Coordinates of C-alpha atoms and ligand atoms in Angstrom, one line a residue:
X9 CA 77.3 123.3 78.6
X10 CA 76.4 126.3 80.7
X11 CA 73.0 126.6 79.0
X12 CA 72.5 122.8 79.6
X13 CA 73.4 123.3 83.2
X14 CA 71.0 126.1 83.7
X15 CA 68.2 124.1 82.3
X16 CA 69.0 120.9 84.3
X17 CA 70.2 122.2 87.6
X18 CA 67.5 122.2 90.2
X19 CA 68.2 123.7 93.6
X20 CA 66.0 123.3 96.6
X21 CA 67.3 126.0 98.8
X22 CA 65.1 125.3 101.9
X23 CA 66.6 121.7 101.8
X24 CA 70.1 123.1 101.2
X25 CA 70.2 120.5 98.4
X26 CA 70.6 120.6 94.6
X27 CA 70.4 118.0 91.8
X28 CA 72.2 118.5 88.5
X29 CA 71.0 116.2 85.7
X30 CA 72.7 118.2 82.9
X31 CA 75.2 115.4 82.3
X32 CA 72.6 112.7 81.8
X33 CA 72.0 113.7 78.2
X34 CA 68.2 113.6 78.3
X35 CA 66.8 113.9 74.8
X36 CA 64.8 117.1 74.1
X37 CA 61.2 116.9 75.5
X38 CA 62.0 113.7 77.5
X39 CA 60.2 115.0 80.6
X40 CA 57.1 115.7 78.5
X41 CA 57.3 112.4 76.7
X42 CA 57.4 110.5 80.0
X43 CA 54.6 112.5 81.6
X44 CA 52.1 109.6 81.7
X45 CA 54.7 107.3 83.3
X46 CA 55.5 110.0 85.8
X47 CA 51.8 110.7 86.6
X48 CA 51.3 107.0 87.3
X49 CA 54.3 107.0 89.6
X50 CA 53.0 110.0 91.5
X51 CA 49.6 108.3 91.8
X52 CA 51.1 105.0 92.9
X53 CA 53.1 106.9 95.6
X54 CA 50.0 108.7 96.8
X55 CA 48.1 105.5 97.2
X56 CA 51.1 103.8 98.9
X57 CA 51.3 106.7 101.4
X58 CA 47.6 106.5 102.0
X59 CA 48.0 102.9 103.2
X60 CA 47.4 100.7 100.1
X61 CA 48.8 97.2 100.1
X62 CA 51.8 98.4 98.1
X63 CA 53.7 95.1 98.9
X64 CA 51.1 92.6 97.4
X65 CA 53.4 89.6 97.6
X66 CA 53.6 89.9 101.4
X67 CA 50.1 91.5 101.7
X68 CA 51.6 94.5 103.5
X69 CA 51.3 98.3 103.6
X70 CA 54.5 100.2 103.0
X71 CA 54.8 102.9 105.6
X72 CA 58.4 104.2 105.9
X73 CA 57.2 107.7 105.0
X74 CA 54.9 107.8 108.1
X75 CA 57.9 107.3 110.4
X76 CA 58.9 110.9 109.9
X77 CA 55.3 112.2 109.5
X78 CA 53.2 110.1 111.9
X79 CA 50.2 112.3 111.2
X80 CA 50.1 110.8 107.7
X81 CA 49.7 107.2 108.9
X82 CA 46.4 105.8 107.8
X83 CA 45.0 105.2 111.3
X84 CA 45.1 107.1 114.6
X85 CA 46.5 104.0 116.3
X86 CA 49.5 103.8 114.0
X87 CA 50.2 107.5 114.3
X88 CA 50.2 107.1 118.1
X89 CA 52.4 104.1 118.0
X90 CA 55.0 105.7 115.8
X91 CA 55.1 108.9 118.0
X92 CA 55.2 106.8 121.2
X93 CA 58.1 104.7 120.0
X94 CA 60.2 107.7 119.1
X95 CA 59.5 109.2 122.5
X96 CA 60.4 105.9 124.1
X97 CA 63.7 105.7 122.2
X98 CA 64.6 109.2 123.3
X99 CA 63.7 108.6 126.9
X100 CA 65.6 105.2 127.0
X101 CA 68.7 106.9 125.5
X102 CA 68.5 109.6 128.1
X103 CA 68.2 107.0 130.9
X104 CA 71.2 105.1 129.5
X105 CA 73.3 108.3 129.2
X106 CA 72.4 109.4 132.7
X107 CA 73.2 106.0 134.2
X108 CA 69.6 105.4 135.3
X109 CA 69.8 102.3 133.1
X110 CA 73.3 100.9 133.5
X111 CA 75.3 97.7 133.1
X112 CA 76.9 95.5 135.7
X113 CA 80.1 97.6 135.6
X114 CA 78.3 100.9 135.7
X115 CA 77.3 103.5 133.0
X116 CA 77.0 102.0 129.5
X117 CA 79.9 103.4 127.5
X118 CA 79.8 101.0 124.5
X119 CA 77.0 99.9 122.2
X120 CA 77.2 96.6 120.4
X121 CA 74.7 96.4 117.5
X122 CA 73.8 92.9 116.3
X123 CA 71.9 92.7 113.0
X124 CA 72.3 92.2 109.3
X125 CA 71.1 93.7 106.0
X126 CA 68.4 96.3 106.6
X127 CA 68.9 95.8 110.3
X128 CA 72.6 96.9 110.0
X129 CA 73.4 98.9 106.9
X130 CA 71.4 102.0 107.8
X131 CA 72.6 102.2 111.4
X132 CA 76.2 101.6 110.2
X133 CA 75.9 104.3 107.6
X134 CA 74.4 106.9 110.0
X135 CA 76.9 106.0 112.8
X136 CA 79.8 106.7 110.5
X137 CA 78.3 109.7 108.7
X138 CA 77.4 111.6 111.9
X139 CA 79.5 110.1 114.7
X140 CA 82.7 111.4 116.2
X141 CA 84.6 108.5 117.7
X142 CA 85.9 109.5 121.1
X143 CA 83.3 112.2 121.5
X144 CA 80.1 110.3 120.9
X145 CA 78.0 109.4 124.0
X146 CA 78.7 105.7 123.3
X147 CA 81.3 103.9 121.2
X148 CA 79.5 101.9 118.6
X149 CA 80.4 98.4 117.4
X150 CA 78.6 96.1 114.9
X151 CA 78.3 92.4 114.4
X152 CA 76.7 92.1 111.0
X153 CA 77.7 88.6 109.9
X154 CA 78.1 85.0 111.1
X155 CA 81.9 85.1 110.5
X156 CA 83.5 83.8 113.7
X157 CA 86.8 85.6 113.0
X158 CA 85.0 88.9 112.3
X159 CA 83.2 88.5 115.6
X160 CA 86.5 87.8 117.4
X161 CA 87.9 91.1 116.2
X162 CA 84.9 93.0 117.7
X163 CA 85.0 91.0 120.9
X164 CA 88.7 91.7 121.2
X165 CA 87.9 95.4 121.1
X166 CA 85.3 94.9 123.8
X167 CA 87.6 92.7 126.0
X168 CA 87.1 93.5 129.7
X169 CA 84.4 96.1 128.8
X170 CA 81.2 93.9 128.4
X171 CA 79.9 95.1 131.9
X172 CA 79.6 98.6 130.4
X173 CA 78.4 97.4 127.0
X174 CA 74.8 97.6 125.9
X175 CA 73.9 95.1 123.2
X176 CA 71.0 95.7 120.8
X177 CA 69.9 92.7 118.9
X178 CA 67.9 93.8 115.8
X179 CA 66.0 91.5 113.6
X180 CA 62.6 92.2 112.1
X181 CA 61.7 88.5 111.7
X182 CA 63.6 87.6 114.8
X183 CA 64.8 84.4 113.2
X184 CA 67.5 85.4 110.7
X185 CA 70.5 83.0 111.2
X186 CA 73.3 85.6 111.2
X187 CA 72.1 87.9 114.0
X188 CA 70.8 84.8 115.9
X189 CA 74.2 83.2 115.8
X190 CA 75.9 86.5 116.6
X191 CA 73.6 86.9 119.6
X192 CA 74.4 83.4 120.9
X193 CA 78.1 84.1 120.5
X194 CA 77.7 87.4 122.3
X195 CA 75.7 85.7 125.1
X196 CA 78.6 83.2 125.5
X197 CA 81.1 86.1 125.9
X198 CA 79.0 87.8 128.6
X199 CA 78.6 84.5 130.4
X200 CA 82.3 83.8 130.2
X201 CA 82.9 87.3 131.7
X202 CA 80.5 86.3 134.6
X203 CA 77.8 88.7 133.4
X204 CA 74.1 88.2 132.8
X205 CA 73.5 89.0 129.1
X206 CA 69.8 90.0 129.6
X207 CA 70.8 92.8 132.0
X208 CA 72.8 94.3 129.1
X209 CA 70.5 93.5 126.2
X210 CA 67.8 95.2 124.2
X211 CA 65.8 93.7 121.3
X212 CA 64.4 95.5 118.2
X213 CA 62.1 93.0 116.5
X214 CA 58.6 92.2 115.4
X215 CA 56.1 91.6 118.3
X216 CA 55.8 87.9 119.0
X217 CA 58.9 86.9 116.9
X218 CA 61.3 84.3 118.2
X219 CA 63.6 87.1 119.4
X220 CA 60.8 88.9 121.0
X221 CA 59.8 85.8 123.0
X222 CA 63.4 85.3 124.0
X223 CA 63.7 88.9 125.2
X224 CA 60.5 88.5 127.3
X225 CA 61.5 85.1 128.7
X226 CA 65.0 86.2 129.6
X227 CA 64.1 89.7 130.8
X228 CA 66.0 91.9 128.4
X229 CA 66.2 95.5 129.6
X230 CA 63.9 96.8 126.9
X231 CA 62.1 95.8 123.6
X232 CA 61.3 98.1 120.7
X233 CA 58.9 97.2 117.9
X234 CA 59.7 96.6 114.3
X235 CA 56.4 96.8 112.3
X236 CA 55.5 94.6 109.4
X237 CA 54.8 97.7 107.3
X238 CA 58.4 98.8 107.4
X239 CA 60.9 97.0 105.2
X240 CA 64.3 96.2 106.6
X241 CA 66.1 98.4 104.0
X242 CA 63.8 101.3 104.7
X243 CA 63.9 101.0 108.5
X244 CA 66.6 103.6 109.3
X245 CA 63.9 105.9 110.8
X246 CA 62.2 103.1 112.8
X247 CA 63.7 101.8 116.0
X248 CA 66.2 99.9 113.9
X249 CA 68.1 103.1 113.1
X250 CA 66.8 105.6 115.6
X251 CA 67.7 103.6 118.8
X252 CA 71.4 103.1 118.1
X253 CA 71.7 106.7 116.7
X254 CA 70.1 108.2 119.8
X255 CA 72.3 106.0 122.1
X256 CA 75.3 107.2 120.2
X257 CA 74.2 110.7 120.9
X258 CA 73.1 111.7 117.4
X259 CA 70.2 114.1 116.8
X260 CA 67.5 111.8 115.7
X261 CA 64.9 114.6 115.7
X262 CA 67.0 116.4 113.1
X263 CA 67.4 113.2 111.1
X264 CA 63.6 112.8 111.0
X265 CA 63.1 116.4 110.2
X266 CA 65.6 116.2 107.2
X267 CA 63.8 113.2 105.8
X268 CA 60.4 114.8 106.4
X269 CA 61.4 117.9 104.5
X270 CA 62.7 115.9 101.6
X271 CA 59.5 113.8 101.7
X272 CA 57.4 117.0 101.3
X273 CA 59.4 118.0 98.3
X274 CA 59.3 114.6 96.7
X275 CA 55.5 114.5 97.0
X276 CA 55.2 117.4 94.5
X277 CA 53.7 115.9 91.3
X278 CA 55.8 117.9 89.0
X279 CA 59.1 116.4 87.8
X280 CA 61.2 119.6 87.8
X281 CA 60.1 120.3 91.4
X282 CA 60.7 116.8 92.6
X283 CA 64.3 115.7 93.1
X284 CA 63.4 112.0 93.5
X285 CA 61.4 112.0 90.3
X286 CA 64.4 113.6 88.5
X287 CA 66.7 111.0 89.9
X288 CA 64.5 108.1 89.0
X289 CA 63.9 109.5 85.5
X290 CA 67.7 109.8 85.1
X291 CA 68.1 106.1 86.1
X292 CA 65.3 105.1 83.7
X293 CA 66.9 107.0 80.8
X294 CA 70.4 105.9 81.5
X295 CA 69.7 102.2 82.0
X296 CA 67.0 102.1 79.3
X297 CA 64.6 101.0 82.1
X298 CA 66.3 97.7 82.1
X299 CA 69.4 98.1 84.3
X300 CA 71.6 98.3 81.3
X301 CA 74.2 100.4 83.1
X302 CA 75.6 100.2 86.6
X303 CA 75.2 103.0 89.1
X304 CA 78.5 104.2 90.6
X305 CA 78.1 106.2 93.8
X306 CA 80.9 108.7 94.3
X307 CA 80.5 110.8 97.5
X308 CA 83.5 113.2 97.9
X309 CA 83.4 112.9 101.6
X310 CA 84.9 110.3 104.0
X311 CA 81.8 110.5 106.2
X312 CA 79.6 109.3 103.3
X313 CA 81.8 106.2 102.6
X314 CA 79.1 103.8 103.7
X315 CA 76.4 105.5 101.7
X316 CA 77.3 103.4 98.7
X317 CA 76.9 100.2 100.6
X318 CA 73.7 101.4 102.1
X319 CA 72.3 102.4 98.6
X320 CA 73.6 99.1 97.2
X321 CA 71.1 97.3 99.4
X322 CA 68.3 99.8 99.1
X323 CA 68.4 99.8 95.3
X324 CA 69.5 96.3 94.4
X325 CA 67.3 94.5 97.0
X326 CA 64.3 96.7 96.0
X327 CA 64.7 96.7 92.2
X328 CA 66.5 93.4 91.6
X329 CA 63.4 91.3 90.8
X330 CA 62.7 88.3 88.6
X331 CA 59.1 89.1 87.9
X332 CA 57.0 92.2 87.4
X333 CA 53.7 92.9 89.2
X334 CA 51.9 91.0 86.4
X335 CA 54.0 87.9 86.9
X336 CA 56.1 88.3 83.7
X337 CA 59.8 87.4 83.9
X338 CA 61.6 90.7 83.6
X339 CA 64.9 90.1 85.6
X340 CA 65.1 93.8 86.6
X341 CA 67.5 95.8 88.7
X342 CA 70.3 98.3 88.7
X343 CA 73.8 97.3 89.9
X344 CA 75.2 99.7 92.4
X345 CA 78.7 100.1 93.7
X346 CA 81.0 102.8 95.0
X347 CA 83.1 104.0 97.7
X348 CA 84.4 107.6 98.0
X349 CA 86.3 110.3 96.1
X350 CA 89.0 111.2 95.7
X351 CA 90.2 107.9 97.0
X352 CA 88.6 106.0 94.2
X353 CA 90.5 108.1 91.6
X354 CA 93.5 105.9 92.7
X355 CA 91.5 102.8 92.1
X356 CA 88.6 102.0 89.8
X357 CA 88.0 105.5 88.4
X358 CA 90.7 104.6 85.8
X359 CA 88.2 102.3 84.3
X360 CA 85.4 104.7 84.5
X361 CA 87.4 107.3 82.6
X362 CA 88.9 105.1 79.9
X363 CA 87.4 101.6 80.1
X364 CA 84.1 100.0 79.3
X365 CA 81.3 102.5 79.3
X366 CA 78.8 100.4 81.3
X367 CA 77.9 102.8 84.1
X368 CA 76.7 106.2 85.1
X369 CA 78.2 108.1 88.1
X370 CA 76.4 109.8 90.9
X371 CA 78.6 112.4 92.4
X372 CA 77.8 113.7 95.9
X373 CA 79.3 117.1 96.5
X374 CA 79.5 118.5 100.0
X375 CA 80.1 122.3 100.0
X376 CA 81.4 122.7 103.5
X377 CA 84.8 121.2 104.1
X378 CA 84.9 121.3 107.9
X379 CA 83.7 123.4 110.8
X380 CA 87.1 125.1 111.4
X381 CA 89.5 127.0 109.1
X382 CA 91.9 124.9 107.0
X383 CA 95.6 125.5 106.5
X384 CA 96.8 126.2 103.0
X385 CA 98.5 123.2 101.4
X386 CA 100.0 124.8 98.3
X387 CA 101.6 128.0 97.2
X388 CA 98.3 129.4 95.9
X389 CA 96.7 129.1 99.3
X390 CA 94.4 126.2 98.3
X391 CA 93.3 123.9 101.1
X392 CA 92.8 120.1 101.3
X393 CA 89.1 120.7 100.8
X394 CA 89.8 122.8 97.7
X395 CA 91.7 119.9 96.3
X396 CA 88.8 117.5 97.1
X397 CA 86.4 119.8 95.2
X398 CA 88.9 120.1 92.4
X399 CA 89.1 116.4 92.1
X400 CA 85.3 116.0 92.0
X401 CA 84.9 118.7 89.3
X402 CA 87.9 117.5 87.3
X403 CA 86.7 113.9 87.3
X404 CA 83.2 114.9 86.3
X405 CA 84.6 116.9 83.4
X406 CA 86.8 114.0 82.4
X407 CA 83.9 111.6 82.4
X408 CA 81.8 114.0 80.4
X409 CA 84.5 114.5 77.8
X410 CA 84.6 110.7 77.3
X411 CA 80.8 110.5 76.9
X412 CA 80.2 109.0 80.4
X413 CA 77.0 110.2 82.0
X414 CA 76.7 111.5 85.6
X415 CA 74.3 113.0 88.0
X416 CA 75.5 115.4 90.7
X417 CA 73.8 115.8 94.1
X418 CA 74.9 118.7 96.2
X419 CA 74.4 119.2 100.0
X420 CA 75.8 121.9 102.1
X421 CA 77.2 119.8 104.9
X422 CA 77.0 116.3 106.3
X423 CA 74.7 116.7 109.3
X424 CA 71.6 114.8 110.7
X425 CA 69.2 116.8 108.5
X426 CA 71.1 116.3 105.2
X427 CA 71.7 112.6 105.9
X428 CA 67.9 112.2 106.6
X429 CA 67.2 114.0 103.4
X430 CA 69.6 111.9 101.3
X431 CA 68.0 108.7 102.7
X432 CA 64.5 110.0 101.9
X433 CA 65.6 111.2 98.4
X434 CA 66.7 107.7 97.4
X435 CA 63.9 105.8 99.1
X436 CA 61.4 107.8 97.0
X437 CA 63.5 107.5 93.8
X438 CA 63.4 103.7 94.3
X439 CA 59.6 103.9 94.7
X440 CA 59.2 105.9 91.5
X441 CA 61.5 103.7 89.5
X442 CA 59.7 100.6 90.7
X443 CA 56.5 102.1 89.5
X444 CA 58.1 103.0 86.1
X445 CA 59.1 99.4 85.6
X446 CA 56.1 97.8 87.2
X447 CA 57.7 95.8 90.0
X448 CA 57.2 95.3 93.7
X449 CA 60.1 97.1 95.4
X450 CA 59.1 96.0 98.8
X451 CA 59.6 92.3 99.0
X452 CA 62.8 90.2 98.8
X453 CA 62.1 86.7 97.7
X454 CA 65.8 86.2 96.7
X455 CA 66.9 87.0 100.3
X456 CA 64.3 84.7 101.8
X457 CA 65.4 81.9 99.4
X458 CA 69.1 82.5 100.4
X459 CA 68.1 82.0 104.1
X460 CA 66.4 78.7 103.3
X461 CA 69.3 77.5 101.1
X462 CA 71.8 77.7 104.0
X463 CA 69.4 75.7 106.2
X464 CA 69.3 72.8 103.7
X465 CA 73.1 72.7 103.4
X466 CA 73.4 72.6 107.2
X467 CA 71.0 69.6 107.2
X468 CA 73.4 67.8 104.9
X469 CA 76.3 68.6 107.2
X470 CA 74.4 67.2 110.2
X471 CA 73.7 63.9 108.3
X472 CA 77.4 63.6 107.3
X473 CA 78.6 64.1 110.9
X474 CA 76.0 61.6 112.2
X475 CA 77.0 59.0 109.6
X476 CA 80.8 59.4 110.2
X477 CA 80.4 59.4 113.9
X478 CA 78.6 56.0 113.7
X479 CA 81.7 54.4 112.1
X480 CA 84.7 56.1 113.7
X481 CA 88.0 55.8 111.8
X482 CA 86.4 54.6 108.6
X483 CA 87.5 56.7 105.6
X484 CA 85.1 57.9 102.8
X485 CA 85.7 60.1 99.8
X486 CA 83.0 62.7 99.1
X487 CA 81.6 60.5 96.4
X488 CA 81.4 57.4 98.7
X489 CA 79.9 59.5 101.5
X490 CA 77.3 61.0 99.2
X491 CA 76.3 57.6 97.9
X492 CA 75.9 56.3 101.5
X493 CA 73.6 59.3 102.3
X494 CA 71.7 59.2 99.0
X495 CA 73.1 62.5 98.1
X496 CA 74.5 61.6 94.7
X497 CA 73.4 65.0 93.3
X498 CA 75.2 66.9 96.0
X499 CA 78.7 65.3 95.9
X500 CA 80.3 68.7 95.5
X501 CA 78.5 70.0 98.6
X502 CA 79.6 67.0 100.6
X503 CA 83.2 67.5 99.5
X504 CA 83.1 71.2 100.4
X505 CA 81.5 70.6 103.8
X506 CA 84.0 67.8 104.5
X507 CA 86.9 70.2 103.7
X508 CA 85.4 72.9 105.9
X509 CA 84.6 70.6 108.8
X510 CA 88.1 69.1 108.8
X511 CA 89.7 72.6 108.9
X512 CA 87.7 73.5 111.9
X513 CA 88.8 72.7 115.5
X514 CA 85.1 72.4 116.5
X515 CA 84.2 68.9 115.2
X516 CA 86.1 65.6 115.1
X517 CA 85.8 65.2 111.4
X518 CA 89.3 64.8 109.9
X519 CA 90.6 64.7 106.4
X520 CA 93.3 62.6 104.8
X521 CA 94.5 64.7 101.9
X522 CA 94.8 63.0 98.5
X523 CA 95.9 64.1 95.0
X524 CA 93.8 65.3 93.3
X525 CA 92.2 67.0 96.3
X526 CA 88.7 66.0 95.4
X527 CA 89.6 62.4 96.3
X528 CA 90.4 63.5 99.9
X529 CA 88.9 61.1 102.4
X530 CA 87.0 62.0 105.6
X531 CA 86.6 60.1 108.8
X532 CA 85.5 60.7 112.4
X533 CA 88.4 60.6 114.9
Ligands
PA5_29 O1 65.8 94.6 103.7 C1 65.5 93.5 104.1 O2 64.3 93.1 104.2 C2 66.5 92.5 104.4 O3 67.8 92.9 104.0 C3 66.5 92.2 106.0 O4 66.8 93.5 106.6 C4 67.6 91.2 106.4 O5 67.4 90.0 105.7 C5 67.6 91.0 107.9 O6 66.3 90.5 108.3 P1 65.8 90.6 109.8 O7 65.8 92.0 110.2 O8 64.5 90.0 109.7 O9 66.8 89.8 110.6

């Protein structure tokens, strides 16, 4: 094992980062055997970074690497715009912190971030990885859904504080239903508190989008751009992520520098010097290039808890594709889940150790426990942090003993630079892997289809209400109602919508329960 380790442990000291692929079980000469595939991936990445249309389905360039190295952007104008936006974010954050830009009730103390998917997961991850509640310049809250009850919980925490709460509405398209709904609900709360929402609002969105127009019309305090060449899930280092981070008081320059340093290393066209290539190659070998095994993310650090959720989107939304670039049906992807160690050892790690062997683990080891000294917690003088490391190493051994593969990533500490570097590491690994399997990692037709599907369901609901309202008191089963509306193929949807409407205090649609429940009748009161 030690000799395997020496051969497969790659440490990048300037990045304070190491990757250990010794427990992947690469066959002998695997790197050499895959050299043509790797060379193609390096070439694909070079052309992507040079400004090729690397997202052909949307006819777009893919430029998240330029965000931390604007000088690499393909035109002078783009370079200037990136640099100008970062400066504008820093200066806006300074104005908010100093009180030059303030709310109706004075200096902004709270930040409410409205957004979903790529417009929320990065900011949420970075806020919890680097923030210190109580000590941050602003307390950060998120509305990342259209769940009314979830929103109520956030609004309850902000009760009486909206006059000192800055709301950022983030949506690249500017028309995604969830953030749009959450913004409307937020506006209603400000209004109910006698406050002008626009005086407390900022938009991060594509220029000319529905949200952008609204921000202009209503006079939001500021607007920051979201460019079409940055995908939602790779937008942490665009205004999407940098603005909330800077407002929270996090060091966004260091975040960018950490990502830029990792980018430099992951441009090297030699697999053993390129941590993202090593990672992508491990994924390829372990999943047979077909997603045959799930990726379990196990950071042994509370601050990295949300990294698994963040990676779940980055990897699954990028790689989970029906077709390859040539249009063949391939149904690709790698399933990702995870939480944190050692907490997970008291949950699903039982199955990882002894159950179905359908996964590989990615351990994330953080060498530094905390900034201050720790008290001993056992008779040998071991600390809580020693236990955490012990659990990581012990679990890794146990998995290896049972023939379960793992990769280990090591960082020195969780700080802005290492978080930036981790994000950049995985972004590039996703790019390499997409090249290995020949798919477009930068579009999301499934997400777009989901957005449209909800709209057609809501049209059915509107027709149901209109019909019931026209004959108040008259009762209809779902089947009868569907027939009246020529929706015979959607009876189940009519039934489900009827049940939901009648449970809600908002509409006057009422249900008379029947047995069996699917014969329940609905009427307008
Ligand atoms: O990564 C993506 O592209 C998606 O997850 C989007 O971020 C998500 O659908 C939100 O879209 P928008 O920012 O346009 O509201």
